[in-house]
Each structure stands twice: as structure tokens, then as C-alpha cells.
CSV table of N, CA, C and O in Angstrom, one decimal:
chain,number,residue,atom,x,y,z
A,1,MET,N,-27.1,-99.1,25.0
A,1,MET,CA,-27.4,-98.2,24.0
A,1,MET,C,-28.1,-98.9,22.8
A,1,MET,O,-27.5,-99.8,22.3
A,2,PRO,N,-29.3,-98.4,22.5
A,2,PRO,CA,-30.0,-99.1,21.4
A,2,PRO,C,-29.2,-98.9,20.0
A,2,PRO,O,-28.6,-97.8,19.8
A,3,GLY,N,-29.3,-99.9,19.2
A,3,GLY,CA,-28.7,-99.8,17.9
A,3,GLY,C,-29.5,-98.9,16.9
A,3,GLY,O,-30.7,-98.4,17.3
A,4,LEU,N,-29.0,-98.6,15.8
A,4,LEU,CA,-29.6,-97.8,14.8
A,4,LEU,C,-31.0,-98.4,14.3
A,4,LEU,O,-32.0,-97.6,14.2
A,5,ARG,N,-31.0,-99.7,14.1
A,5,ARG,CA,-32.3,-100.3,13.7
A,5,ARG,C,-33.3,-100.1,14.7
A,5,ARG,O,-34.5,-99.8,14.4
A,6,HIS,N,-33.0,-100.3,16.0
A,6,HIS,CA,-33.9,-100.2,17.1
A,6,HIS,C,-34.5,-98.8,17.2
A,6,HIS,O,-35.7,-98.6,17.3
A,7,GLN,N,-33.6,-97.8,17.0
A,7,GLN,CA,-34.1,-96.4,17.0
A,7,GLN,C,-35.0,-96.1,15.8
A,7,GLN,O,-36.0,-95.4,15.9
A,8,ARG,N,-34.7,-96.6,14.6
A,8,ARG,CA,-35.5,-96.4,13.5
A,8,ARG,C,-36.9,-97.1,13.6
A,8,ARG,O,-37.9,-96.5,13.3
A,9,VAL,N,-36.9,-98.3,14.2
A,9,VAL,CA,-38.2,-98.9,14.4
A,9,VAL,C,-39.0,-98.1,15.4
A,9,VAL,O,-40.2,-98.0,15.3
A,10,ARG,N,-38.4,-97.6,16.5
A,10,ARG,CA,-39.1,-96.8,17.5
A,10,ARG,C,-39.8,-95.6,16.8
A,10,ARG,O,-40.9,-95.3,17.1
A,11,GLU,N,-39.0,-94.9,16.0
A,11,GLU,CA,-39.5,-93.7,15.3
A,11,GLU,C,-40.7,-94.1,14.3
A,11,GLU,O,-41.7,-93.4,14.2
A,12,LEU,N,-40.5,-95.2,13.6
A,12,LEU,CA,-41.6,-95.7,12.7
A,12,LEU,C,-42.9,-96.0,13.5
A,12,LEU,O,-44.0,-95.6,13.0
A,13,LEU,N,-42.7,-96.7,14.6
A,13,LEU,CA,-43.9,-97.0,15.4
A,13,LEU,C,-44.5,-95.7,16.0
A,13,LEU,O,-45.8,-95.6,16.0
A,14,LYS,N,-43.7,-94.8,16.4
A,14,LYS,CA,-44.2,-93.5,16.9
A,14,LYS,C,-45.1,-92.8,15.9
A,14,LYS,O,-46.2,-92.3,16.2
A,15,ARG,N,-44.6,-92.7,14.7
A,15,ARG,CA,-45.3,-92.0,13.6
A,15,ARG,C,-46.6,-92.8,13.2
A,15,ARG,O,-47.6,-92.2,13.0
A,16,ALA,N,-46.5,-94.1,13.1
A,16,ALA,CA,-47.6,-94.9,12.7
A,16,ALA,C,-48.7,-94.9,13.7
A,16,ALA,O,-49.9,-94.7,13.4
A,17,VAL,N,-48.4,-95.0,15.0
A,17,VAL,CA,-49.4,-95.0,16.1
A,17,VAL,C,-50.1,-93.6,16.1
A,17,VAL,O,-51.3,-93.5,16.3
A,18,GLY,N,-49.2,-92.6,16.0
A,18,GLY,CA,-49.8,-91.2,16.0
A,18,GLY,C,-50.8,-91.0,14.9
A,18,GLY,O,-51.8,-90.4,15.1
A,19,GLU,N,-50.4,-91.5,13.7
A,19,GLU,CA,-51.3,-91.3,12.6
A,19,GLU,C,-52.6,-92.1,12.7
A,19,GLU,O,-53.7,-91.6,12.4
A,20,VAL,N,-52.5,-93.3,13.2
A,20,VAL,CA,-53.7,-94.1,13.5
A,20,VAL,C,-54.6,-93.4,14.5
A,20,VAL,O,-55.9,-93.3,14.3
A,21,ILE,N,-54.1,-92.9,15.6
A,21,ILE,CA,-54.9,-92.2,16.6
A,21,ILE,C,-55.5,-91.0,16.0
A,21,ILE,O,-56.7,-90.7,16.2
A,22,ARG,N,-54.8,-90.2,15.2
A,22,ARG,CA,-55.3,-89.0,14.6
A,22,ARG,C,-56.5,-89.3,13.7
A,22,ARG,O,-57.5,-88.6,13.7
A,23,ARG,N,-56.4,-90.4,12.9
A,23,ARG,CA,-57.5,-90.7,12.0
A,23,ARG,C,-58.7,-91.3,12.6
A,23,ARG,O,-59.8,-91.1,12.2
A,24,GLU,N,-58.5,-92.1,13.6
A,24,GLU,CA,-59.5,-93.0,14.2
A,24,GLU,C,-60.4,-92.3,15.3
A,24,GLU,O,-61.5,-92.7,15.5
A,25,PHE,N,-59.8,-91.4,16.0
A,25,PHE,CA,-60.5,-90.9,17.2
A,25,PHE,C,-60.8,-89.4,17.1
A,25,PHE,O,-60.0,-88.6,16.7
A,26,ASN,N,-62.0,-89.1,17.6
A,26,ASN,CA,-62.5,-87.7,17.5
A,26,ASN,C,-61.9,-86.9,18.6
A,26,ASN,O,-62.0,-87.3,19.8
A,27,VAL,N,-61.4,-85.7,18.3
A,27,VAL,CA,-60.7,-84.9,19.3
A,27,VAL,C,-61.7,-84.4,20.4
A,27,VAL,O,-61.4,-84.3,21.6
A,28,SER,N,-62.9,-84.1,20.0
A,28,SER,CA,-63.9,-83.5,20.9
A,28,SER,C,-64.3,-84.6,22.0
A,28,SER,O,-64.7,-84.2,23.1
A,29,GLU,N,-64.2,-85.8,21.6
A,29,GLU,CA,-64.6,-86.9,22.5
A,29,GLU,C,-63.4,-87.3,23.5
A,29,GLU,O,-63.7,-87.4,24.7
A,30,VAL,N,-62.2,-87.4,23.0
A,30,VAL,CA,-61.1,-88.0,23.8
A,30,VAL,C,-60.0,-87.0,24.0
A,30,VAL,O,-59.0,-87.3,24.6
A,31,GLY,N,-60.1,-85.7,23.6
A,31,GLY,CA,-59.1,-84.8,23.7
A,31,GLY,C,-58.0,-85.0,22.6
A,31,GLY,O,-58.1,-85.9,21.8
A,32,LEU,N,-57.1,-84.1,22.6
A,32,LEU,CA,-56.0,-84.2,21.6
A,32,LEU,C,-54.9,-85.1,22.1
A,32,LEU,O,-54.2,-84.7,23.1
A,33,ILE,N,-54.7,-86.2,21.5
A,33,ILE,CA,-53.8,-87.2,21.9
A,33,ILE,C,-52.5,-87.1,21.1
A,33,ILE,O,-52.5,-87.1,19.9
A,34,THR,N,-51.4,-87.0,21.9
A,34,THR,CA,-50.1,-86.9,21.2
A,34,THR,C,-49.2,-88.0,21.7
A,34,THR,O,-49.1,-88.3,22.9
A,35,VAL,N,-48.5,-88.6,20.7
A,35,VAL,CA,-47.6,-89.7,21.1
A,35,VAL,C,-46.2,-89.1,21.3
A,35,VAL,O,-45.6,-88.5,20.4
A,36,ASN,N,-45.7,-89.1,22.5
A,36,ASN,CA,-44.5,-88.5,22.9
A,36,ASN,C,-43.3,-89.4,22.6
A,36,ASN,O,-42.3,-88.9,22.1
A,37,GLU,N,-43.4,-90.6,22.9
A,37,GLU,CA,-42.2,-91.5,22.8
A,37,GLU,C,-42.7,-93.0,22.7
A,37,GLU,O,-43.8,-93.3,23.2
A,38,VAL,N,-42.0,-93.8,22.1
A,38,VAL,CA,-42.2,-95.3,22.0
A,38,VAL,C,-41.0,-96.0,22.5
A,38,VAL,O,-39.9,-95.7,21.9
A,39,GLU,N,-41.1,-96.8,23.5
A,39,GLU,CA,-40.0,-97.7,23.9
A,39,GLU,C,-40.3,-99.1,23.5
A,39,GLU,O,-41.4,-99.6,23.8
A,40,CYS,N,-39.3,-99.8,22.9
A,40,CYS,CA,-39.5,-101.1,22.4
A,40,CYS,C,-38.7,-102.1,23.3
A,40,CYS,O,-37.6,-101.7,23.7
A,41,ALA,N,-39.2,-103.3,23.4
A,41,ALA,CA,-38.4,-104.3,24.0
A,41,ALA,C,-37.2,-104.7,23.0
A,41,ALA,O,-37.3,-104.4,21.8
A,42,GLY,N,-36.2,-105.4,23.5
A,42,GLY,CA,-35.1,-105.8,22.7
A,42,GLY,C,-35.5,-106.6,21.5
A,42,GLY,O,-34.9,-106.5,20.5
A,43,ASP,N,-36.5,-107.5,21.7
A,43,ASP,CA,-36.9,-108.4,20.6
A,43,ASP,C,-38.0,-107.8,19.8
A,43,ASP,O,-38.5,-108.4,18.8
A,44,LEU,N,-38.4,-106.5,20.1
A,44,LEU,CA,-39.4,-105.8,19.3
A,44,LEU,C,-40.8,-106.4,19.3
A,44,LEU,O,-41.6,-106.2,18.4
A,45,LYS,N,-41.1,-107.3,20.3
A,45,LYS,CA,-42.4,-107.9,20.4
A,45,LYS,C,-43.3,-107.2,21.3
A,45,LYS,O,-44.5,-107.5,21.3
A,46,SER,N,-42.9,-106.2,22.0
A,46,SER,CA,-43.8,-105.3,22.8
A,46,SER,C,-43.2,-103.9,22.8
A,46,SER,O,-42.0,-103.7,22.6
A,47,ALA,N,-44.2,-103.0,22.9
A,47,ALA,CA,-43.8,-101.6,22.9
A,47,ALA,C,-44.7,-100.8,23.9
A,47,ALA,O,-45.9,-101.1,24.0
A,48,THR,N,-44.0,-99.9,24.6
A,48,THR,CA,-44.8,-99.0,25.5
A,48,THR,C,-44.9,-97.6,24.8
A,48,THR,O,-43.9,-97.1,24.4
A,49,VAL,N,-46.1,-97.1,24.6
A,49,VAL,CA,-46.4,-95.9,24.0
A,49,VAL,C,-46.7,-94.8,25.0
A,49,VAL,O,-47.7,-95.0,25.8
A,50,PHE,N,-45.9,-93.8,25.1
A,50,PHE,CA,-46.1,-92.7,26.1
A,50,PHE,C,-46.9,-91.6,25.4
A,50,PHE,O,-46.4,-91.1,24.4
A,51,ILE,N,-48.0,-91.3,26.0
A,51,ILE,CA,-48.9,-90.3,25.4
A,51,ILE,C,-49.2,-89.2,26.3
A,51,ILE,O,-49.0,-89.3,27.5
A,52,SER,N,-49.6,-88.0,25.7
A,52,SER,CA,-50.1,-86.9,26.5
A,52,SER,C,-51.4,-86.6,25.9
A,52,SER,O,-51.6,-86.7,24.7
A,53,ILE,N,-52.4,-86.1,26.7
A,53,ILE,CA,-53.7,-85.7,26.2
A,53,ILE,C,-54.0,-84.3,26.6
A,53,ILE,O,-54.0,-84.0,27.8
A,54,LEU,N,-54.3,-83.5,25.7
A,54,LEU,CA,-54.7,-82.1,25.9
A,54,LEU,C,-56.3,-82.1,26.0
A,54,LEU,O,-56.9,-82.6,25.1
A,55,GLY,N,-56.8,-81.6,27.1
A,55,GLY,CA,-58.2,-81.5,27.3
A,55,GLY,C,-58.5,-81.5,28.8
A,55,GLY,O,-57.6,-81.5,29.6
A,56,ASN,N,-59.8,-81.5,29.1
A,56,ASN,CA,-60.1,-81.5,30.5
A,56,ASN,C,-59.9,-82.9,31.1
A,56,ASN,O,-59.5,-83.9,30.5
A,57,ALA,N,-60.0,-83.0,32.5
A,57,ALA,CA,-59.7,-84.2,33.2
A,57,ALA,C,-60.6,-85.4,32.7
A,57,ALA,O,-60.1,-86.5,32.6
A,58,ASP,N,-61.8,-85.1,32.3
A,58,ASP,CA,-62.7,-86.2,31.8
A,58,ASP,C,-62.2,-86.7,30.5
A,58,ASP,O,-62.2,-87.9,30.2
A,59,GLN,N,-61.8,-85.8,29.6
A,59,GLN,CA,-61.3,-86.2,28.3
A,59,GLN,C,-60.0,-87.0,28.4
A,59,GLN,O,-59.8,-87.9,27.7
A,60,GLN,N,-59.2,-86.6,29.4
A,60,GLN,CA,-57.9,-87.3,29.6
A,60,GLN,C,-58.2,-88.8,30.1
A,60,GLN,O,-57.6,-89.7,29.6
A,61,LYS,N,-59.1,-88.9,31.0
A,61,LYS,CA,-59.4,-90.2,31.5
A,61,LYS,C,-60.1,-91.1,30.4
A,61,LYS,O,-59.8,-92.2,30.2
A,62,ARG,N,-61.0,-90.4,29.7
A,62,ARG,CA,-61.7,-91.1,28.6
A,62,ARG,C,-60.7,-91.5,27.5
A,62,ARG,O,-60.8,-92.6,26.9
A,63,GLY,N,-59.8,-90.6,27.2
A,63,GLY,CA,-58.8,-90.9,26.1
A,63,GLY,C,-58.0,-92.1,26.4
A,63,GLY,O,-57.8,-92.9,25.5
A,64,LEU,N,-57.5,-92.2,27.6
A,64,LEU,CA,-56.6,-93.4,27.9
A,64,LEU,C,-57.5,-94.6,27.9
A,64,LEU,O,-57.0,-95.7,27.5
A,65,ALA,N,-58.7,-94.5,28.4
A,65,ALA,CA,-59.6,-95.7,28.4
A,65,ALA,C,-59.9,-96.2,27.0
A,65,ALA,O,-59.9,-97.4,26.7
A,66,VAL,N,-60.1,-95.2,26.1
A,66,VAL,CA,-60.4,-95.6,24.7
A,66,VAL,C,-59.2,-96.2,24.0
A,66,VAL,O,-59.4,-97.2,23.3
A,67,LEU,N,-58.0,-95.7,24.3
A,67,LEU,CA,-56.8,-96.3,23.7
A,67,LEU,C,-56.6,-97.7,24.2
A,67,LEU,O,-56.3,-98.6,23.4
A,68,THR,N,-56.8,-98.0,25.5
A,68,THR,CA,-56.6,-99.3,25.9
A,68,THR,C,-57.7,-100.3,25.5
A,68,THR,O,-57.4,-101.4,25.2
A,69,GLU,N,-58.9,-99.7,25.3
A,69,GLU,CA,-60.0,-100.5,24.8
A,69,GLU,C,-59.8,-100.9,23.4
A,69,GLU,O,-60.1,-102.1,23.0
A,70,HIS,N,-59.3,-100.0,22.6
A,70,HIS,CA,-59.1,-100.3,21.1
A,70,HIS,C,-57.7,-100.6,20.8
A,70,HIS,O,-57.2,-100.5,19.6
A,71,ARG,N,-56.9,-101.2,21.7
A,71,ARG,CA,-55.5,-101.5,21.5
A,71,ARG,C,-55.3,-102.4,20.4
A,71,ARG,O,-54.4,-102.2,19.5
A,72,THR,N,-56.1,-103.5,20.3
A,72,THR,CA,-55.8,-104.5,19.2
A,72,THR,C,-56.1,-103.9,17.9
A,72,THR,O,-55.5,-104.2,16.9
A,73,ARG,N,-57.1,-103.0,17.8
A,73,ARG,CA,-57.4,-102.4,16.5
A,73,ARG,C,-56.3,-101.5,16.1
A,73,ARG,O,-55.9,-101.4,14.9
A,74,ILE,N,-55.8,-100.7,17.0
A,74,ILE,CA,-54.7,-99.8,16.7
A,74,ILE,C,-53.5,-100.6,16.3
A,74,ILE,O,-52.8,-100.3,15.3
A,75,GLN,N,-53.2,-101.8,16.9
A,75,GLN,CA,-52.1,-102.6,16.5
A,75,GLN,C,-52.3,-103.1,15.1
A,75,GLN,O,-51.3,-103.2,14.3
A,76,GLY,N,-53.5,-103.5,14.8
A,76,GLY,CA,-53.7,-104.0,13.4
A,76,GLY,C,-53.5,-103.0,12.3
A,76,GLY,O,-52.9,-103.2,11.3
A,77,LEU,N,-54.0,-101.8,12.6
A,77,LEU,CA,-53.8,-100.7,11.6
A,77,LEU,C,-52.4,-100.3,11.5
A,77,LEU,O,-51.9,-99.9,10.5
A,78,MET,N,-51.7,-100.3,12.7
A,78,MET,CA,-50.3,-100.0,12.7
A,78,MET,C,-49.5,-101.0,11.9
A,78,MET,O,-48.5,-100.7,11.2
A,79,ALA,N,-49.9,-102.3,12.0
A,79,ALA,CA,-49.2,-103.4,11.3
A,79,ALA,C,-49.2,-103.2,9.8
A,79,ALA,O,-48.3,-103.7,9.1
A,80,ARG,N,-50.3,-102.7,9.3
A,80,ARG,CA,-50.4,-102.4,7.9
A,80,ARG,C,-49.5,-101.3,7.4
A,80,ARG,O,-49.0,-101.4,6.3
A,81,ALA,N,-49.2,-100.4,8.3
A,81,ALA,CA,-48.3,-99.3,7.9
A,81,ALA,C,-46.8,-99.6,8.1
A,81,ALA,O,-46.0,-99.1,7.4
A,82,VAL,N,-46.5,-100.4,9.1
A,82,VAL,CA,-45.1,-100.7,9.4
A,82,VAL,C,-45.0,-102.2,9.3
A,82,VAL,O,-45.6,-103.0,10.1
A,83,VAL,N,-44.3,-102.7,8.4
A,83,VAL,CA,-44.1,-104.1,8.1
A,83,VAL,C,-42.9,-104.6,8.9
A,83,VAL,O,-41.8,-104.3,8.7
A,84,LEU,N,-43.2,-105.4,10.0
A,84,LEU,CA,-42.2,-106.1,10.8
A,84,LEU,C,-42.5,-107.6,10.9
A,84,LEU,O,-43.6,-108.0,10.6
A,85,LYS,N,-41.5,-108.3,11.3
A,85,LYS,CA,-41.7,-109.8,11.4
A,85,LYS,C,-42.8,-110.0,12.4
A,85,LYS,O,-43.6,-110.9,12.2
A,86,TYR,N,-42.7,-109.3,13.6
A,86,TYR,CA,-43.7,-109.4,14.6
A,86,TYR,C,-44.3,-108.1,14.9
A,86,TYR,O,-43.6,-107.1,15.0
A,87,THR,N,-45.6,-108.0,15.0
A,87,THR,CA,-46.2,-106.8,15.4
A,87,THR,C,-46.2,-106.6,16.9
A,87,THR,O,-46.6,-107.5,17.6
A,88,PRO,N,-45.6,-105.5,17.3
A,88,PRO,CA,-45.4,-105.3,18.8
A,88,PRO,C,-46.8,-105.2,19.5
A,88,PRO,O,-47.7,-104.6,19.0
A,89,THR,N,-46.8,-105.8,20.7
A,89,THR,CA,-48.0,-105.6,21.5
A,89,THR,C,-47.9,-104.3,22.2
A,89,THR,O,-46.8,-104.0,22.8
A,90,LEU,N,-48.9,-103.4,22.0
A,90,LEU,CA,-48.8,-102.0,22.5
A,90,LEU,C,-49.3,-102.0,24.0
A,90,LEU,O,-50.2,-102.7,24.3
A,91,ARG,N,-48.7,-101.1,24.7
A,91,ARG,CA,-49.2,-100.7,26.1
A,91,ARG,C,-49.1,-99.2,26.1
A,91,ARG,O,-48.1,-98.6,25.8
A,92,PHE,N,-50.2,-98.6,26.5
A,92,PHE,CA,-50.3,-97.1,26.6
A,92,PHE,C,-50.1,-96.6,28.0
A,92,PHE,O,-50.7,-97.1,28.9
A,93,VAL,N,-49.2,-95.6,28.1
A,93,VAL,CA,-48.9,-95.0,29.4
A,93,VAL,C,-49.1,-93.5,29.3
A,93,VAL,O,-48.6,-92.9,28.4
A,94,TYR,N,-49.9,-92.9,30.2
A,94,TYR,CA,-50.2,-91.5,30.2
A,94,TYR,C,-49.0,-90.7,30.9
A,94,TYR,O,-48.6,-91.0,32.0
A,95,GLU,N,-48.5,-89.7,30.2
A,95,GLU,CA,-47.5,-88.8,30.7
A,95,GLU,C,-48.1,-87.4,30.8
A,95,GLU,O,-48.7,-86.9,29.9
A,96,SER,N,-48.0,-86.8,32.0
A,96,SER,CA,-48.6,-85.5,32.1
A,96,SER,C,-47.5,-84.4,31.8
A,96,SER,O,-46.4,-84.7,31.6
């Protein structure tokens, strides 16, 4: 069972990543991307971001490709919003 700090960090990362995606990516190009959940490793050095994308099949495929392509930029912007000792390495997983 994750501790309270772990849960709080997961929620902070979820909000921060969602905000970065909302600001940085055009909805008409990649669809509407929603961050459903963030799972963090025990040491908080890596995080899996579960996303869903509203749009046609092409937008869904393009959306996931854009997120993985711009992963380091998203991490950098997220690091400015959430101050942690280590910035987690993000991995995006599409949930339908």
C-alpha cells in the first residue's frame, strides 16, 4: 500500500503533466488528451502516465507519438511545476 507522500506525489504529477499537455499541444492535431492516472516507482525516479485520447484513430495514434517524441520537454516543464529531488522519467501508456 503506497504511503501518503507517494499518493500526493502521484496526484501532483498527474495535475502537472495534464496542465503541460493542455498548454503545449493543439487539440485539433492530436485529439483531446486526458491524463487518467500516474503510477510512480517506489524511489520516484520513474513514472508511467496512463492517458486516453478523444478523437479519431489517426489523432489517437498521432497523439501518443507526439507525447513520446516530446517526452523530455514535458518532463522539463513538469519539473518546473513540481519540485522534487529527482524528476521522474515519464513513460506514456494509452488506455482505451
